PDB file of C-alpha atoms and ligand atoms in Angstrom:
ATOM      1  CA  MET R   1     -38.219  -9.917 -12.834  1.00  0.00           C
ATOM      2  CA  SER R   2     -38.519 -12.624 -15.442  1.00  0.00           C
ATOM      3  CA  ASN R   3     -36.077 -15.604 -15.433  1.00  0.00           C
ATOM      4  CA  SER R   4     -34.646 -14.848 -18.796  1.00  0.00           C
ATOM      5  CA  MET R   5     -33.237 -11.488 -17.604  1.00  0.00           C
ATOM      6  CA  GLU R   6     -29.556 -11.241 -17.608  1.00  0.00           C
ATOM      7  CA  GLN R   7     -28.010 -11.679 -14.255  1.00  0.00           C
ATOM      8  CA  VAL R   8     -24.367 -11.387 -13.298  1.00  0.00           C
ATOM      9  CA  ILE R   9     -23.118 -14.603 -11.548  1.00  0.00           C
ATOM     10  CA  SER R  10     -19.340 -14.118 -11.168  1.00  0.00           C
ATOM     11  CA  PHE R  11     -16.534 -12.239 -12.547  1.00  0.00           C
ATOM     12  CA  GLU R  12     -12.700 -12.885 -12.985  1.00  0.00           C
ATOM     13  CA  VAL R  13     -10.332  -9.882 -12.456  1.00  0.00           C
ATOM     14  CA  ASN R  14      -6.539  -9.255 -12.502  1.00  0.00           C
ATOM     15  CA  ASP R  15      -4.560  -6.145 -12.862  1.00  0.00           C
ATOM     16  CA  ASP R  16      -5.403  -5.569 -16.388  1.00  0.00           C
ATOM     17  CA  ASP R  17      -8.871  -7.109 -17.243  1.00  0.00           C
ATOM     18  CA  ILE R  18     -12.338  -7.955 -15.827  1.00  0.00           C
ATOM     19  CA  ILE R  19     -14.538 -10.509 -17.475  1.00  0.00           C
ATOM     20  CA  LEU R  20     -18.059 -10.921 -16.357  1.00  0.00           C
ATOM     21  CA  PHE R  21     -19.906 -14.364 -16.320  1.00  0.00           C
ATOM     22  CA  SER R  22     -23.603 -13.926 -16.591  1.00  0.00           C
ATOM     23  CA  SER R  23     -26.661 -16.121 -16.910  1.00  0.00           C
ATOM     24  CA  ASN R  24     -26.466 -15.240 -20.617  1.00  0.00           C
ATOM     25  CA  GLY R  25     -22.835 -15.796 -21.247  1.00  0.00           C
ATOM     26  CA  VAL R  26     -19.491 -14.148 -20.921  1.00  0.00           C
ATOM     27  CA  SER R  27     -18.808 -10.607 -21.593  1.00  0.00           C
ATOM     28  CA  GLY R  28     -15.742  -8.262 -21.467  1.00  0.00           C
ATOM     29  CA  ILE R  29     -12.959  -7.890 -21.581  1.00  0.00           C
ATOM     30  CA  TYR R  30     -13.177  -4.759 -19.665  1.00  0.00           C
ATOM     31  CA  PRO R  31     -10.171  -2.726 -18.381  1.00  0.00           C
ATOM     32  CA  ALA R  32      -9.833  -3.642 -14.678  1.00  0.00           C
ATOM     33  CA  ARG R  33      -8.610  -0.021 -13.621  1.00  0.00           C
ATOM     34  CA  LEU R  34     -11.539   1.666 -15.237  1.00  0.00           C
ATOM     35  CA  PHE R  35     -14.376  -0.703 -14.730  1.00  0.00           C
ATOM     36  CA  LEU R  36     -15.609   0.202 -11.271  1.00  0.00           C
ATOM     37  CA  CYS R  37     -14.756   3.841 -11.954  1.00  0.00           C
ATOM     38  CA  GLU R  38     -16.942   4.065 -15.060  1.00  0.00           C
ATOM     39  CA  ILE R  39     -19.849   2.300 -13.126  1.00  0.00           C
ATOM     40  CA  TYR R  40     -19.460   4.773 -10.312  1.00  0.00           C
ATOM     41  CA  GLU R  41     -19.318   7.847 -12.603  1.00  0.00           C
ATOM     42  CA  ARG R  42     -22.275   6.693 -14.514  1.00  0.00           C
ATOM     43  CA  LEU R  43     -24.308   6.182 -11.356  1.00  0.00           C
ATOM     44  CA  SER R  44     -23.287   9.653  -9.959  1.00  0.00           C
ATOM     45  CA  ASP R  45     -24.182  11.191 -13.308  1.00  0.00           C
ATOM     46  CA  CYS R  46     -27.838   9.873 -12.926  1.00  0.00           C
ATOM     47  CA  PHE R  47     -28.296  10.109  -9.262  1.00  0.00           C
ATOM     48  CA  GLU R  48     -26.831  13.497  -8.463  1.00  0.00           C
ATOM     49  CA  ARG R  49     -29.282  14.784 -10.957  1.00  0.00           C
ATOM     50  CA  ASP R  50     -32.175  12.463  -9.914  1.00  0.00           C
ATOM     51  CA  ILE R  51     -32.355  10.592 -13.178  1.00  0.00           C
ATOM     52  CA  PRO R  52     -33.334   6.861 -12.824  1.00  0.00           C
ATOM     53  CA  CYS R  53     -30.845   4.593 -13.853  1.00  0.00           C
ATOM     54  CA  ASP R  54     -31.515   0.856 -14.349  1.00  0.00           C
ATOM     55  CA  GLU R  55     -29.065  -0.145 -16.983  1.00  0.00           C
ATOM     56  CA  PHE R  56     -26.753  -2.205 -14.752  1.00  0.00           C
ATOM     57  CA  PHE R  57     -27.271  -6.076 -15.398  1.00  0.00           C
ATOM     58  CA  ASN R  58     -30.755  -5.892 -14.194  1.00  0.00           C
ATOM     59  CA  TYR R  59     -29.691  -5.129 -10.648  1.00  0.00           C
ATOM     60  CA  VAL R  60     -32.665  -3.919  -8.593  1.00  0.00           C
ATOM     61  CA  ASP R  61     -30.877  -1.264  -6.388  1.00  0.00           C
ATOM     62  CA  PRO R  62     -28.206   0.795  -8.241  1.00  0.00           C
ATOM     63  CA  ARG R  63     -29.122   3.771  -5.956  1.00  0.00           C
ATOM     64  CA  GLY R  64     -28.245   1.785  -2.989  1.00  0.00           C
ATOM     65  CA  ALA R  65     -24.928   0.680  -4.521  1.00  0.00           C
ATOM     66  CA  TRP R  66     -24.220   4.340  -5.364  1.00  0.00           C
ATOM     67  CA  GLU R  67     -24.784   5.646  -1.875  1.00  0.00           C
ATOM     68  CA  LEU R  68     -22.890   2.984  -0.126  1.00  0.00           C
ATOM     69  CA  LEU R  69     -19.865   3.538  -2.581  1.00  0.00           C
ATOM     70  CA  SER R  70     -19.955   7.032  -2.322  1.00  0.00           C
ATOM     71  CA  ASP R  71     -20.005   6.765   1.501  1.00  0.00           C
ATOM     72  CA  PHE R  72     -17.049   4.190   1.399  1.00  0.00           C
ATOM     73  CA  PHE R  73     -15.140   6.539  -0.993  1.00  0.00           C
ATOM     74  CA  ASP R  74     -15.683   9.583   1.164  1.00  0.00           C
ATOM     75  CA  LYS R  75     -14.687   7.624   4.329  1.00  0.00           C
ATOM     76  CA  THR R  76     -11.437   6.324   2.755  1.00  0.00           C
ATOM     77  CA  ASP R  77     -10.377   9.142   0.414  1.00  0.00           C
ATOM     78  CA  TYR R  78     -11.152   7.129  -2.563  1.00  0.00           C
ATOM     79  CA  LEU R  79      -9.322   3.922  -0.919  1.00  0.00           C
ATOM     80  CA  GLN R  80      -6.405   5.833  -0.232  1.00  0.00           C
ATOM     81  CA  TYR R  81      -6.677   4.974   3.553  1.00  0.00           C
ATOM     82  CA  ALA R  82      -8.788   1.906   3.061  1.00  0.00           C
ATOM     83  CA  THR R  83      -7.520  -1.358   4.748  1.00  0.00           C
ATOM     84  CA  LEU R  84      -8.966  -4.885   4.483  1.00  0.00           C
ATOM     85  CA  LYS R  85      -9.942  -4.403   8.112  1.00  0.00           C
ATOM     86  CA  ASP R  86     -11.922  -1.477   7.325  1.00  0.00           C
ATOM     87  CA  PHE R  87     -13.452  -3.350   4.371  1.00  0.00           C
ATOM     88  CA  GLU R  88     -14.511  -6.240   6.745  1.00  0.00           C
ATOM     89  CA  GLU R  89     -16.186  -3.870   9.294  1.00  0.00           C
ATOM     90  CA  TYR R  90     -18.000  -2.079   6.598  1.00  0.00           C
ATOM     91  CA  ARG R  91     -19.141  -5.243   4.959  1.00  0.00           C
ATOM     92  CA  ALA R  92     -20.426  -6.578   8.282  1.00  0.00           C
ATOM     93  CA  ARG R  93     -22.306  -3.433   9.148  1.00  0.00           C
ATOM     94  CA  TYR R  94     -24.067  -3.340   5.747  1.00  0.00           C
ATOM     95  CA  ASN R  95     -24.417  -7.127   5.315  1.00  0.00           C
ATOM     96  CA  ILE R  96     -22.379  -7.102   2.137  1.00  0.00           C
ATOM     97  CA  SER R  97     -21.556 -10.539   0.748  1.00  0.00           C
ATOM     98  CA  LEU R  98     -18.215 -11.551  -0.199  1.00  0.00           C
ATOM     99  CA  ASP R  99     -17.283 -14.933  -1.750  1.00  0.00           C
ATOM    100  CA  TYR R 100     -14.079 -15.329  -3.982  1.00  0.00           C
ATOM    101  CA  LYS R 101     -11.335 -17.786  -4.942  1.00  0.00           C
ATOM    102  CA  LYS R 102      -7.803 -16.623  -5.663  1.00  0.00           C
ATOM    103  CA  GLY R 103      -5.351 -17.737  -8.189  1.00  0.00           C
ATOM    104  CA  GLU R 104      -7.320 -19.908 -10.645  1.00  0.00           C
ATOM    105  CA  MET R 105      -7.947 -18.868 -14.209  1.00  0.00           C
ATOM    106  CA  SER R 106     -11.271 -19.846 -15.584  1.00  0.00           C
ATOM    107  CA  THR R 107      -9.569 -21.304 -18.651  1.00  0.00           C
ATOM    108  CA  ILE R 108      -7.992 -24.300 -16.816  1.00  0.00           C
ATOM    109  CA  TYR R 109     -10.725 -26.402 -18.054  1.00  0.00           C
ATOM    110  CA  GLU R 110     -10.427 -25.447 -21.518  1.00  0.00           C
ATOM    111  CA  LYS R 111      -6.578 -26.303 -21.786  1.00  0.00           C
ATOM    112  CA  GLU R 112      -6.729 -22.726 -23.138  1.00  0.00           C
ATOM    113  CA  ARG R 113      -4.983 -19.721 -21.746  1.00  0.00           C
ATOM    114  CA  SER R 114      -6.905 -17.056 -23.677  1.00  0.00           C
ATOM    115  CA  VAL R 115      -9.930 -15.653 -22.008  1.00  0.00           C
ATOM    116  CA  SER R 116     -11.049 -14.091 -25.264  1.00  0.00           C
ATOM    117  CA  SER R 117     -11.410 -17.511 -26.751  1.00  0.00           C
ATOM    118  CA  LEU R 118     -13.210 -18.574 -23.720  1.00  0.00           C
ATOM    119  CA  ALA R 119     -15.610 -15.868 -24.282  1.00  0.00           C
ATOM    120  CA  ALA R 120     -16.107 -16.904 -27.855  1.00  0.00           C
ATOM    121  CA  LEU R 121     -17.060 -20.535 -26.594  1.00  0.00           C
ATOM    122  CA  LYS R 122     -19.877 -18.852 -24.699  1.00  0.00           C
ATOM    123  CA  ARG R 123     -19.163 -20.950 -21.583  1.00  0.00           C
ATOM    124  CA  TYR R 124     -21.589 -20.131 -18.853  1.00  0.00           C
ATOM    125  CA  SER R 125     -20.185 -19.550 -15.447  1.00  0.00           C
ATOM    126  CA  LYS R 126     -22.552 -22.150 -13.697  1.00  0.00           C
ATOM    127  CA  GLU R 127     -21.351 -24.695 -16.076  1.00  0.00           C
ATOM    128  CA  LEU R 128     -17.780 -23.777 -15.376  1.00  0.00           C
ATOM    129  CA  ASP R 129     -18.431 -23.993 -11.575  1.00  0.00           C
ATOM    130  CA  LYS R 130     -20.016 -27.390 -12.040  1.00  0.00           C
ATOM    131  CA  TRP R 131     -16.709 -28.659 -13.835  1.00  0.00           C
ATOM    132  CA  ARG R 132     -14.878 -27.487 -10.633  1.00  0.00           C
ATOM    133  CA  ILE R 133     -16.643 -30.182  -8.644  1.00  0.00           C
ATOM    134  CA  PHE R 134     -16.507 -32.869 -11.317  1.00  0.00           C
ATOM    135  CA  ASP R 135     -12.971 -32.358 -12.085  1.00  0.00           C
ATOM    136  CA  LYS R 136     -11.330 -31.486  -8.839  1.00  0.00           C
ATOM    137  CA  ALA R 137      -7.951 -32.926 -10.111  1.00  0.00           C
ATOM    138  CA  THR R 138      -7.665 -30.379 -12.803  1.00  0.00           C
ATOM    139  CA  ALA R 139      -8.507 -27.537 -10.477  1.00  0.00           C
ATOM    140  CA  ASP R 140      -6.019 -28.977  -7.867  1.00  0.00           C
ATOM    141  CA  ASN R 141      -3.234 -29.216 -10.399  1.00  0.00           C
ATOM    142  CA  ALA R 142      -3.941 -26.033 -12.099  1.00  0.00           C
ATOM    143  CA  GLU R 143      -1.059 -23.515 -12.108  1.00  0.00           C
ATOM    144  CA  TYR R 144      -1.726 -20.964  -9.291  1.00  0.00           C
ATOM    145  CA  ILE R 145      -1.687 -17.319 -10.497  1.00  0.00           C
ATOM    146  CA  PRO R 146      -1.641 -15.070  -7.565  1.00  0.00           C
ATOM    147  CA  ASN R 147      -3.184 -11.964  -9.186  1.00  0.00           C
ATOM    148  CA  ILE R 148      -6.299 -13.506 -10.534  1.00  0.00           C
ATOM    149  CA  PHE R 149      -9.321 -13.296  -8.411  1.00  0.00           C
ATOM    150  CA  ARG R 150     -12.647 -14.751  -9.127  1.00  0.00           C
ATOM    151  CA  TYR R 151     -15.759 -13.232  -7.225  1.00  0.00           C
ATOM    152  CA  TYR R 152     -19.054 -15.327  -6.860  1.00  0.00           C
ATOM    153  CA  SER R 153     -20.738 -12.834  -4.613  1.00  0.00           C
ATOM    154  CA  CYS R 154     -22.531 -10.793  -7.219  1.00  0.00           C
ATOM    155  CA  ASN R 155     -26.195 -11.327  -5.860  1.00  0.00           C
ATOM    156  CA  THR R 156     -27.085  -7.616  -5.538  1.00  0.00           C
ATOM    157  CA  MET R 157     -25.422  -4.567  -6.985  1.00  0.00           C
ATOM    158  CA  ILE R 158     -23.933  -3.700  -3.715  1.00  0.00           C
ATOM    159  CA  ASP R 159     -22.325  -7.108  -3.421  1.00  0.00           C
ATOM    160  CA  PHE R 160     -21.137  -6.831  -6.958  1.00  0.00           C
ATOM    161  CA  VAL R 161     -19.475  -3.384  -6.721  1.00  0.00           C
ATOM    162  CA  PHE R 162     -17.994  -4.021  -3.258  1.00  0.00           C
ATOM    163  CA  ALA R 163     -16.396  -7.271  -4.535  1.00  0.00           C
ATOM    164  CA  MET R 164     -14.446  -4.906  -6.982  1.00  0.00           C
ATOM    165  CA  VAL R 165     -13.801  -2.631  -3.977  1.00  0.00           C
ATOM    166  CA  HIS R 166     -12.450  -5.577  -2.151  1.00  0.00           C
ATOM    167  CA  TYR R 167     -10.067  -6.626  -5.231  1.00  0.00           C
ATOM    168  CA  LEU R 168      -8.709  -3.032  -5.362  1.00  0.00           C
ATOM    169  CA  ILE R 169      -7.923  -2.742  -1.607  1.00  0.00           C
ATOM    170  CA  TYR R 170      -6.473  -6.201  -1.447  1.00  0.00           C
ATOM    171  CA  ASN R 171      -4.226  -5.355  -4.296  1.00  0.00           C
ATOM    172  CA  ASP R 172      -3.218  -2.069  -2.938  1.00  0.00           C
ATOM    173  CA  TYR R 173      -5.188   0.299  -5.301  1.00  0.00           C
ATOM    174  CA  ARG R 174      -6.567   3.576  -4.777  1.00  0.00           C
ATOM    175  CA  ILE R 175      -8.940   5.787  -6.971  1.00  0.00           C
ATOM    176  CA  THR R 176      -7.829   9.026  -8.438  1.00  0.00           C
ATOM    177  CA  ARG R 177      -8.723  11.604 -10.939  1.00  0.00           C
ATOM    178  CA  CYS R 178      -6.776  11.425 -14.310  1.00  0.00           C
ATOM    179  CA  ALA R 179      -4.866  14.839 -14.715  1.00  0.00           C
ATOM    180  CA  HIS R 180      -5.643  14.893 -18.332  1.00  0.00           C
ATOM    181  CA  CYS R 181      -9.253  13.948 -18.968  1.00  0.00           C
ATOM    182  CA  GLY R 182     -10.484  14.519 -15.279  1.00  0.00           C
ATOM    183  CA  LYS R 183     -12.009  11.085 -15.034  1.00  0.00           C
ATOM    184  CA  LEU R 184     -11.431   8.475 -12.294  1.00  0.00           C
ATOM    185  CA  PHE R 185      -9.265   5.510 -12.558  1.00  0.00           C
ATOM    186  CA  ALA R 186      -7.641   2.922 -10.174  1.00  0.00           C
ATOM    187  CA  THR R 187      -3.878   3.061  -9.592  1.00  0.00           C
ATOM    188  CA  LYS R 188      -1.342   1.453  -7.306  1.00  0.00           C
ATOM    189  CA  LYS R 189      -0.599   3.186  -3.980  1.00  0.00           C
ATOM    190  CA  GLY R 190       2.795   4.459  -2.767  1.00  0.00           C
ATOM    191  CA  LYS R 191       4.638   4.801  -6.025  1.00  0.00           C
ATOM    192  CA  LYS R 192       6.852   7.525  -6.388  1.00  0.00           C
ATOM    193  CA  ASN R 193       4.996  10.981  -7.038  1.00  0.00           C
ATOM    194  CA  GLY R 194       1.888   9.122  -5.626  1.00  0.00           C
ATOM    195  CA  GLY R 195       1.463   6.746  -8.611  1.00  0.00           C
ATOM    196  CA  GLU R 196       0.444   7.518 -12.239  1.00  0.00           C
ATOM    197  CA  LEU R 197      -1.171  10.772 -13.253  1.00  0.00           C
ATOM    198  CA  TYR R 198      -2.890   9.559 -16.479  1.00  0.00           C
ATOM    199  CA  CYS R 199      -5.500   7.001 -17.156  1.00  0.00           C
ATOM    200  CA  SER R 200      -5.797   4.613 -20.149  1.00  0.00           C
ATOM    201  CA  ARG R 201      -8.894   6.103 -21.663  1.00  0.00           C
ATOM    202  CA  ASN R 202      -8.772   7.699 -24.875  1.00  0.00           C
ATOM    203  CA  SER R 203      -7.486  11.406 -24.740  1.00  0.00           C
ATOM    204  CA  PRO R 204     -10.224  14.280 -25.311  1.00  0.00           C
ATOM    205  CA  TYR R 205      -7.518  16.317 -26.968  1.00  0.00           C
ATOM    206  CA  SER R 206      -8.601  17.028 -30.626  1.00  0.00           C
ATOM    207  CA  GLY R 207      -6.272  15.286 -33.017  1.00  0.00           C
ATOM    208  CA  TYR R 208      -5.219  12.802 -30.214  1.00  0.00           C
ATOM    209  CA  GLU R 209      -8.350  10.909 -29.479  1.00  0.00           C
ATOM    210  CA  ASP R 210      -6.740   7.569 -30.838  1.00  0.00           C
ATOM    211  CA  LYS R 211      -4.140   7.685 -27.957  1.00  0.00           C
ATOM    212  CA  THR R 212      -4.524   6.995 -24.352  1.00  0.00           C
ATOM    213  CA  CYS R 213      -4.432  10.068 -22.016  1.00  0.00           C
ATOM    214  CA  LYS R 214      -0.924   8.764 -20.962  1.00  0.00           C
ATOM    215  CA  ALA R 215       0.330   8.548 -24.679  1.00  0.00           C
ATOM    216  CA  ALA R 216      -1.445  11.634 -25.777  1.00  0.00           C
ATOM    217  CA  VAL R 217       0.149  13.741 -23.007  1.00  0.00           C
ATOM    218  CA  LYS R 218       3.509  12.638 -24.049  1.00  0.00           C
ATOM    219  CA  ALA R 219       2.929  13.296 -27.758  1.00  0.00           C
ATOM    220  CA  ILE R 220       1.487  16.740 -27.184  1.00  0.00           C
ATOM    221  CA  LYS R 221       4.209  17.725 -24.846  1.00  0.00           C
ATOM    222  CA  ASP R 222       6.738  16.676 -27.467  1.00  0.00           C
ATOM    223  CA  LYS R 223       4.940  18.724 -30.203  1.00  0.00           C
ATOM    224  CA  LEU R 224       4.716  21.677 -27.873  1.00  0.00           C
ATOM    225  CA  GLU R 225       8.488  21.335 -26.945  1.00  0.00           C
ATOM    226  CA  HIS R 226       9.394  21.294 -30.589  1.00  0.00           C
ATOM    227  CA  LYS R 227       7.711  24.482 -31.231  1.00  0.00           C
ATOM    228  CA  HIS R 228       9.079  25.867 -27.991  1.00  0.00           C
ATOM    229  CA  ILE R 229      12.686  25.147 -29.115  1.00  0.00           C
ATOM    230  CA  ILE R 230      12.121  26.907 -32.468  1.00  0.00           C
ATOM    231  CA  GLU R 231      10.646  30.096 -30.954  1.00  0.00           C
ATOM    232  CA  TYR R 232      13.125  30.039 -28.165  1.00  0.00           C
ATOM    233  CA  GLU R 233      15.977  30.049 -30.755  1.00  0.00           C
ATOM    234  CA  ARG R 234      14.438  32.700 -32.872  1.00  0.00           C
ATOM    235  CA  LEU R 235      13.755  35.062 -29.917  1.00  0.00           C
ATOM    236  CA  ARG R 236      17.090  34.423 -28.347  1.00  0.00           C
ATOM    237  CA  GLN R 237      18.959  35.283 -31.730  1.00  0.00           C
ATOM    238  CA  ARG R 238      16.983  38.515 -32.033  1.00  0.00           C
ATOM    239  CA  ALA R 239      17.641  39.585 -28.342  1.00  0.00           C
ATOM    240  CA  ASN R 240      21.391  38.913 -28.924  1.00  0.00           C
ATOM    241  CA  GLU R 241      21.320  40.883 -32.114  1.00  0.00           C
ATOM    242  CA  TYR R 242      19.569  43.944 -30.551  1.00  0.00           C
ATOM    243  CA  GLY R 243      21.121  43.742 -27.163  1.00  0.00           C
ATOM    244  CA  VAL R 244      20.048  44.059 -23.467  1.00  0.00           C
ATOM    245  CA  LYS R 245      18.444  47.538 -23.880  1.00  0.00           C
ATOM    246  CA  SER R 246      16.226  46.475 -26.745  1.00  0.00           C
ATOM    247  CA  LYS R 247      12.514  45.375 -26.245  1.00  0.00           C
ATOM    248  CA  HIS R 248      13.468  42.182 -28.006  1.00  0.00           C
ATOM    249  CA  TYR R 249      15.557  41.489 -24.846  1.00  0.00           C
ATOM    250  CA  ASP R 250      12.484  41.600 -22.709  1.00  0.00           C
ATOM    251  CA  VAL R 251      10.403  39.797 -25.073  1.00  0.00           C
ATOM    252  CA  PHE R 252      12.823  36.958 -24.861  1.00  0.00           C
ATOM    253  CA  ASN R 253      12.952  37.050 -21.090  1.00  0.00           C
ATOM    254  CA  ASP R 254       9.136  37.116 -20.894  1.00  0.00           C
ATOM    255  CA  PHE R 255       8.770  34.188 -23.311  1.00  0.00           C
ATOM    256  CA  CYS R 256      11.236  31.955 -21.103  1.00  0.00           C
ATOM    257  CA  GLU R 257       9.665  32.926 -17.823  1.00  0.00           C
ATOM    258  CA  THR R 258       6.059  32.031 -19.389  1.00  0.00           C
ATOM    259  CA  CYS R 259       7.230  28.882 -20.915  1.00  0.00           C
ATOM    260  CA  ASN R 260       9.006  27.705 -17.672  1.00  0.00           C
ATOM    261  CA  ASP R 261       5.716  28.429 -15.738  1.00  0.00           C
ATOM    262  CA  TYR R 262       3.552  26.374 -18.287  1.00  0.00           C
ATOM    263  CA  LYS R 263       5.967  23.483 -18.124  1.00  0.00           C
ATOM    264  CA  ASP R 264       6.246  23.433 -14.420  1.00  0.00           C
ATOM    265  CA  ARG R 265       2.398  23.375 -14.141  1.00  0.00           C
ATOM    266  CA  ILE R 266       2.172  20.720 -16.844  1.00  0.00           C
ATOM    267  CA  LYS R 267       4.642  18.500 -15.210  1.00  0.00           C
ATOM    268  CA  LYS R 268       2.198  18.491 -12.134  1.00  0.00           C
ATOM    269  CA  GLY R 269      -0.827  17.540 -14.289  1.00  0.00           C
ATOM    270  CA  ALA R 270      -1.286  18.131 -18.133  1.00  0.00           C
ATOM    271  CA  SER R 271      -5.051  18.807 -18.268  1.00  0.00           C
ATOM    272  CA  GLU R 272      -6.537  19.260 -21.547  1.00  0.00           C
ATOM    273  CA  GLU R 273      -7.089  22.905 -20.811  1.00  0.00           C
ATOM    274  CA  LEU R 274      -3.745  23.559 -19.687  1.00  0.00           C
ATOM    275  CA  LEU R 275      -2.107  22.133 -22.756  1.00  0.00           C
ATOM    276  CA  LYS R 276      -4.550  24.000 -24.962  1.00  0.00           C
ATOM    277  CA  GLU R 277      -3.481  27.258 -23.206  1.00  0.00           C
ATOM    278  CA  TYR R 278       0.163  26.470 -23.667  1.00  0.00           C
ATOM    279  CA  GLU R 279      -0.318  25.486 -27.196  1.00  0.00           C
ATOM    280  CA  ASN R 280      -2.191  28.752 -27.903  1.00  0.00           C
ATOM    281  CA  PHE R 281       0.504  30.812 -26.410  1.00  0.00           C
ATOM    282  CA  LEU R 282       3.214  29.011 -28.391  1.00  0.00           C
ATOM    283  CA  PHE R 283       1.414  29.136 -31.750  1.00  0.00           C
ATOM    284  CA  ASN R 284      -0.884  32.218 -31.606  1.00  0.00           C
ATOM    285  CA  SER R 285       0.477  34.803 -29.085  1.00  0.00           C
ATOM    286  CA  GLU R 286       1.880  38.235 -30.123  1.00  0.00           C
ATOM    287  CA  ASN R 287       5.406  37.702 -29.820  1.00  0.00           C
ATOM    288  CA  VAL R 288       6.056  34.250 -30.596  1.00  0.00           C
ATOM    289  CA  ARG R 289       4.744  33.935 -34.093  1.00  0.00           C
ATOM    290  CA  PRO R 290       4.563  37.199 -36.046  1.00  0.00           C
ATOM    291  CA  ARG R 291       1.914  37.358 -38.468  1.00  0.00           C
ATOM    292  CA  TYR R 292       4.715  38.694 -41.095  1.00  0.00           C
ATOM    293  CA  GLU R 293       8.162  39.407 -40.860  1.00  0.00           C
ATOM    294  CA  ARG R 294       9.150  43.058 -41.377  1.00  0.00           C
ATOM    295  CA  ILE R 295      10.776  43.480 -44.576  1.00  0.00           C
ATOM    296  CA  LYS R 296      13.800  45.558 -44.144  1.00  0.00           C
ATOM    297  CA  ASN R 297      14.384  48.656 -46.241  1.00  0.00           C
ATOM    298  CA  TRP R 298      10.950  48.551 -47.616  1.00  0.00           C
TER     299      TRP R 298
HETATM  300 ZN1  LIG B 301      -7.678  10.125 -18.716  1.00  0.00          ZN
END
């Protein structure tokens, strides 16, 4: 490997963002709750199908990283049951390095709070670390920000991905599948209903691709509810008009039952497929949207 090849040196992470410091400069900002998941999914895509995969910052052993990550995710049910103690044992067994500093933003040396302007300055991490030694007073007096972590142990791809795993465990995250797009994301443990259902990727739902999964689900549900109310009213009035012995009464009841069933299932997880199915029912099924209204006395 030549010296000019890019190497990750450290990364800085908080609940929202990850920034990578490499031998070539600074890259990011990446979404912290997706970053490791996207690396893992990309690795799985390749190695499950035996396709070589060497795109990760010139790390030599992405397959090893994938295998250990898969194993750790398996053992802990995607971090649901992972503790720092388990992590330490795992780390010792596989000789994974971990070196980090907590609470210090890389921007303290810049008198500048914005990481994106730091990125624009193209400061290299090595240089930044040198300043830490030369300017100890600034480092010591800097405001302590508890949810910022800086990881220096990025020597191998295994060290690099397990530094992110450490961050997630330390901060009480688990990894789960987005109920809308089906991809992995990190969410805090122990919230009501087991945390968030939807991730911050762009929705795959056609017409809603500019929204995040979470926002898209809300917007699609609102649209469907609007149509539901219109159809509900129309069918209800007709059922009233023709009475309980008419087929319209049954049509109305069936409509209500089907909609309630869809709405219950959607509440548990509004997958793209399920929303499409419900949308199709509300807009295209036989009773809800007649192709034509019968013209009386024709
Ligand atoms: Zn999603």
